[in-house]
Coordinates of C-alpha atoms in Angstrom, one line a residue:
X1 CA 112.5 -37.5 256.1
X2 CA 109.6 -35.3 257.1
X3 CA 106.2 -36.5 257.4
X4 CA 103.1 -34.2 257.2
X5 CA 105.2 -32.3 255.1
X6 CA 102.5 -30.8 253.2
X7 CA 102.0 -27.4 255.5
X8 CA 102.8 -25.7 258.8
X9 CA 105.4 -27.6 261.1
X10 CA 106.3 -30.0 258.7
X11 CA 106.7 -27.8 255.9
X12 CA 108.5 -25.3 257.5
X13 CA 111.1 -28.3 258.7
X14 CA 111.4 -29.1 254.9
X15 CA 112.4 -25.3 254.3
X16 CA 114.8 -25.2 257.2
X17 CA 116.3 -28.5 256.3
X18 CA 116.8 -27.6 252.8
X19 CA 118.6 -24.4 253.8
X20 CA 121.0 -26.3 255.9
X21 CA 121.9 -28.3 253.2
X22 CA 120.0 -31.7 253.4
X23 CA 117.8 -33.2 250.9
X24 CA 114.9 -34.3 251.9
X25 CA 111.8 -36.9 251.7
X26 CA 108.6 -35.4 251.8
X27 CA 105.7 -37.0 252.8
X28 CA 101.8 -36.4 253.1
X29 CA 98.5 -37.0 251.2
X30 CA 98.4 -33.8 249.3
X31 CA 100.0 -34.3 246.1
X32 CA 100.1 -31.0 244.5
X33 CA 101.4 -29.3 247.8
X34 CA 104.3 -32.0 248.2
X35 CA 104.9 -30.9 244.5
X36 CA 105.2 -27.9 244.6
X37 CA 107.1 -27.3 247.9
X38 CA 109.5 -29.5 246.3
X39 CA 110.1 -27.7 243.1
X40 CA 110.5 -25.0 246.0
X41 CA 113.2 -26.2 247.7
X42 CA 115.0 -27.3 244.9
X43 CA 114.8 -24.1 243.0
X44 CA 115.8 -21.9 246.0
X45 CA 118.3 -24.3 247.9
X46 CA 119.3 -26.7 245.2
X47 CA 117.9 -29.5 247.6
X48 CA 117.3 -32.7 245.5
X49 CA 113.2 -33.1 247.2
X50 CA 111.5 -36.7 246.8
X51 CA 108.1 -36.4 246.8
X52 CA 106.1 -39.8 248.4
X53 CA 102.3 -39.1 248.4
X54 CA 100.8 -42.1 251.0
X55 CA 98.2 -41.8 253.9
X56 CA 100.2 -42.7 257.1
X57 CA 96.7 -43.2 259.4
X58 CA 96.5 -46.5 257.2
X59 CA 97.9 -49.8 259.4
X60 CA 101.4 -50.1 258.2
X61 CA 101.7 -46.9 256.3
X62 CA 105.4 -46.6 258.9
X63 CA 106.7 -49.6 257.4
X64 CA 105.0 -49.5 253.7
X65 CA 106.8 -45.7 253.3
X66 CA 110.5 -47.2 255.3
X67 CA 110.1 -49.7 252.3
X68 CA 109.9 -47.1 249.3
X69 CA 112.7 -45.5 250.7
X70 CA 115.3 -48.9 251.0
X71 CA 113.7 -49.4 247.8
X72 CA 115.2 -46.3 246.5
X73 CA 118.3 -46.8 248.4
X74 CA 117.7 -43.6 250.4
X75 CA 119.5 -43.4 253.7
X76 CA 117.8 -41.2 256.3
X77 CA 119.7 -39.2 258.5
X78 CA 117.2 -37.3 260.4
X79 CA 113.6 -38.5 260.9
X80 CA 111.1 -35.7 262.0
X81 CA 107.6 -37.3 262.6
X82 CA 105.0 -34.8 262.6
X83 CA 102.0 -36.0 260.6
X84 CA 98.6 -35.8 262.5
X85 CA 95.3 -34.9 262.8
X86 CA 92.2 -34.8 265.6
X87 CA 89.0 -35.3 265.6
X88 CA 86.7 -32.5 265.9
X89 CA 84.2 -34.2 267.7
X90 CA 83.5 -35.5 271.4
X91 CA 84.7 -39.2 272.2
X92 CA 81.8 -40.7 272.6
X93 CA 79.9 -38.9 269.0
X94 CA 83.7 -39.9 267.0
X95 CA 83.7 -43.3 265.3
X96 CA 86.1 -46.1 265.8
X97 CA 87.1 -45.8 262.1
X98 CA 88.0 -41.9 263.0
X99 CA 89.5 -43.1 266.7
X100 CA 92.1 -46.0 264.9
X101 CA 93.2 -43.8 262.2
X102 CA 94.0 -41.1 264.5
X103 CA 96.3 -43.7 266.5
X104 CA 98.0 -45.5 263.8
X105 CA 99.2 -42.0 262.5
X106 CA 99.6 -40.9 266.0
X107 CA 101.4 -43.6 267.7
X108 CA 102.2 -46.8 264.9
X109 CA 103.5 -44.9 262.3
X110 CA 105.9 -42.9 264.3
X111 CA 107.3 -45.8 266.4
X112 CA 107.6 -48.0 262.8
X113 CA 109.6 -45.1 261.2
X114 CA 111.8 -45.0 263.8
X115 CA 112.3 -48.7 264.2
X116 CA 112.9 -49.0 260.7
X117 CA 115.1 -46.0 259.9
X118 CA 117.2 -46.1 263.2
X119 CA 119.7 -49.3 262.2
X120 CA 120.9 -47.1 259.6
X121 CA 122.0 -43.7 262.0
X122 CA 123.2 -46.4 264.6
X123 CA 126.1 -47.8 261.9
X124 CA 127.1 -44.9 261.2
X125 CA 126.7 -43.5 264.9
X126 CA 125.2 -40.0 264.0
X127 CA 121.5 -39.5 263.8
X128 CA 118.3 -37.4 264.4
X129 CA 114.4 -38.3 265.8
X130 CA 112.3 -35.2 266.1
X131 CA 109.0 -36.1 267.3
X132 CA 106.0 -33.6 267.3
X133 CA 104.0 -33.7 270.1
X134 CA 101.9 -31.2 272.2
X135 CA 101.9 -29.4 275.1
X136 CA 98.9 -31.2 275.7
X137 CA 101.3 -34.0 276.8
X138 CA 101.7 -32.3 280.1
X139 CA 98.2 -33.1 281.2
X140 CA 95.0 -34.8 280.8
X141 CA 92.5 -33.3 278.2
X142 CA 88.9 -32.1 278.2
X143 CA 85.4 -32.2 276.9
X144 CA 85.8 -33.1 272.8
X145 CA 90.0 -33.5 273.6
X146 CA 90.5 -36.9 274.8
X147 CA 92.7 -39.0 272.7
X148 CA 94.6 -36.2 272.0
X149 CA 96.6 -35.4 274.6
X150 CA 97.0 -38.9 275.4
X151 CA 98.8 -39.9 272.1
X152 CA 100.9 -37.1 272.3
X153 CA 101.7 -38.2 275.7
X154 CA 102.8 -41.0 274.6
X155 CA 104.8 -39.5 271.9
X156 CA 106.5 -38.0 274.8
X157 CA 107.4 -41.0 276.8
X158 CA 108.7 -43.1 273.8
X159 CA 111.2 -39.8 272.8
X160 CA 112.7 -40.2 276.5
X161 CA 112.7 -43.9 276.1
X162 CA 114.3 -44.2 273.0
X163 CA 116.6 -41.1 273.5
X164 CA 117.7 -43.3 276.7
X165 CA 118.7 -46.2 274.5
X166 CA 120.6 -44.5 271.6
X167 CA 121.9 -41.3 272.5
X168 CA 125.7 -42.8 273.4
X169 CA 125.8 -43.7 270.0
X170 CA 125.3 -40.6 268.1
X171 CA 121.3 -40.5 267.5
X172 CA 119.6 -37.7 269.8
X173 CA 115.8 -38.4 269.8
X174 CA 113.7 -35.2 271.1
X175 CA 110.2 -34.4 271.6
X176 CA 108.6 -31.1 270.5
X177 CA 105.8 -30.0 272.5
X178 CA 104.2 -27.1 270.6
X179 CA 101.5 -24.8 272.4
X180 CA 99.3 -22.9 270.2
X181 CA 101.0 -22.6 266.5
X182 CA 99.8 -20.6 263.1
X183 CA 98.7 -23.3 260.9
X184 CA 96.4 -25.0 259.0
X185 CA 95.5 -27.3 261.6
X186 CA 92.4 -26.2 263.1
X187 CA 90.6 -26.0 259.5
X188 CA 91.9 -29.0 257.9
X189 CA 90.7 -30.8 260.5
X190 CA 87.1 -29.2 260.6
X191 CA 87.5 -27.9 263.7
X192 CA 86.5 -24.1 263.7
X193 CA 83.1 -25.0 264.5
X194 CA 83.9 -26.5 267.8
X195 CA 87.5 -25.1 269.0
X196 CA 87.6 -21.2 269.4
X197 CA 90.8 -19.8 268.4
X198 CA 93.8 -19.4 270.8
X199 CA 94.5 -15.8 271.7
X200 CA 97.2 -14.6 268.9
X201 CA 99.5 -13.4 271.7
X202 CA 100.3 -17.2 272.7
X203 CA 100.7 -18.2 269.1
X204 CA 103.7 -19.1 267.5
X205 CA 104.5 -19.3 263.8
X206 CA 105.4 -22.2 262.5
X207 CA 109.2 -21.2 261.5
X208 CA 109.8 -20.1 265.3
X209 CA 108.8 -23.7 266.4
X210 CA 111.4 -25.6 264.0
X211 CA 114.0 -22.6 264.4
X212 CA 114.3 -23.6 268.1
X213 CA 113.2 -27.2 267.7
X214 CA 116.0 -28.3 265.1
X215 CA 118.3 -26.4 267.4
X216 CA 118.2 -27.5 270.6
X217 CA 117.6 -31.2 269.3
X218 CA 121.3 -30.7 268.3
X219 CA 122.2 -29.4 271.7
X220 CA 120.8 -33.1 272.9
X221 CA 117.7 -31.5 274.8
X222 CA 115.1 -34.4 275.2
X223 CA 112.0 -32.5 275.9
X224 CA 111.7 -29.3 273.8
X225 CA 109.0 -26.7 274.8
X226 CA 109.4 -24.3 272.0
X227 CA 107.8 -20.3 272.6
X228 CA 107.4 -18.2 275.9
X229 CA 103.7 -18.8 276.4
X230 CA 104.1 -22.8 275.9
X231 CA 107.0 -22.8 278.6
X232 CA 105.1 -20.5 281.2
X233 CA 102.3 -23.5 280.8
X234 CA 104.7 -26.1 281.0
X235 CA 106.5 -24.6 284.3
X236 CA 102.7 -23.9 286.1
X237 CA 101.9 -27.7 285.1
X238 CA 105.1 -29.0 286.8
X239 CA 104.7 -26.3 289.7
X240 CA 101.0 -26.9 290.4
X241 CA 99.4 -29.3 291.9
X242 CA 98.5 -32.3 289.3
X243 CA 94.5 -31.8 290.7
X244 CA 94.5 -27.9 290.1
X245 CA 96.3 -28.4 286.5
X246 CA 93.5 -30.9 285.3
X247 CA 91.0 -28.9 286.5
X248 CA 92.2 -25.4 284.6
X249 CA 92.8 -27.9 281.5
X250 CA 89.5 -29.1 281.8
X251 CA 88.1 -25.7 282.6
X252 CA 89.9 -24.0 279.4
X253 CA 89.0 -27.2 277.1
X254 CA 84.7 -26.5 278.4
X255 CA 85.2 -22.6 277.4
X256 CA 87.2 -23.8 274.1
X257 CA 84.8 -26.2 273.5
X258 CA 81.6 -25.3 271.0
X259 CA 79.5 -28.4 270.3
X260 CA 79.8 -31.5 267.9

């Protein structure tokens, strides 16, 4: 089951996962995309593809989706949870509206999909979480990044927690904390007006983030820093002193930063 399946990350999992053999649940808003990278996979890799159009920023989208799938009486072996979005605005111009949607898809949805899906990877002792978070998890953000990197912080800690708990019996849980990646993000989420573009030497493509992602998730690695440039930010944020990474973070997010 991968959510945000639509494009990028999450579309590039559906394509991996396919090729290994797995069918798989794909879930987003866009409609005609979920379509037609499901006619995709199942012309290319014979990968039966169920399509479930919902908006997971909605209170109890987690639970509402967990329910179409027992519904269905489809078993999920391997969750990835990847759906999200950010506000391209300061925190003090966004709306609450903006700010709750952006947590329930963030943080709810995430923790009721695994809540709901895990019983079923537990009884039969083999299972897989994949959560997308951020390198951003690694530090505080900066001027029009603020509940960012504190979700995906989150994110972070809940992986180690839950990975903790259920790991003995069969079901690895990781966290993947991309740096900069190729995808539609920036744009769908209006944000080329007020975040300049990350330098194309640091950026990743999609396919090399779930390559090493589904990977090492295998392998039982918790925390999953995928690319050389996000692991050389990763090791000078553990290295540094936390008062000299906050201020470069801040420092980058000011020069990143347009306007609202």
């Amino acid at each position: 089951m991968i959510t945000g399946a639509s494009s990028g990350i999450g579309a590039a999992f559906a394509r991996h996962a396919a090729k290994l053999g797995f069918d798989v649940g794909l879930c987003a808003r866009r409609k005609d995309r979920l379509e037609a990278l499901a006619a995709e996979l199942t012309t290319k890799f014979g990968a039966k593809a169920d399509v479930f159009c919902r908006d997971l920023a909605r209170p109890g989208a987690g639970l509402a989706l967990a329910d179409d799938l027992a519904k269905q009486q489809r078993q999920v072996d391997v969750l990835v949870n990847n759906a999200g979005f950010s506000i391209a605005c300061g925190f003090a111009a966004s709306n609450c509206a903006d700010q709750r949607s952006f947590l329930e898809l963030t943080i709810h949805t995430p923790v009721e999909l695994a809540h709901a899906l895990l019983p079923h990877m537990l009884a039969q002792n083999w299972g897989r979480i994949i959560n997308i978070s951020s390198i951003t998890a690694l530090s505080s953000g900066g001027k029009g990044h603020t509940l960012y990197p504190a979700a995906k912080a989150f994110l972070l800690k809940f992986s180690q927690s839950l990975n903790a708990e259920v790991s003995a019996r069969g079901v690895l849980v990781s966290a993947v904390l991309p740096g900069f990646v190729a995808t539609e993000f920036q744009q769908a989420n209006g944000m080329d007006s007020t975040i300049s573009a990350p330098p194309k030497f640091a950026t990743q493509s999609p396919e090399q983030v779930v390559t090493e992602a589904w990977r090492r998730n295998d392998k039982g690695v918790e925390i999953i820093v995928p690319g050389l440039a996000a692991k050389t930010m990763a090791l000078m944020m553990g290295i540094l002193p936390e008062s000299w990474v906050r201020k470069l973070t801040r420092q980058i997010a000011e020069d990143a930063y347009v306007g609202d």
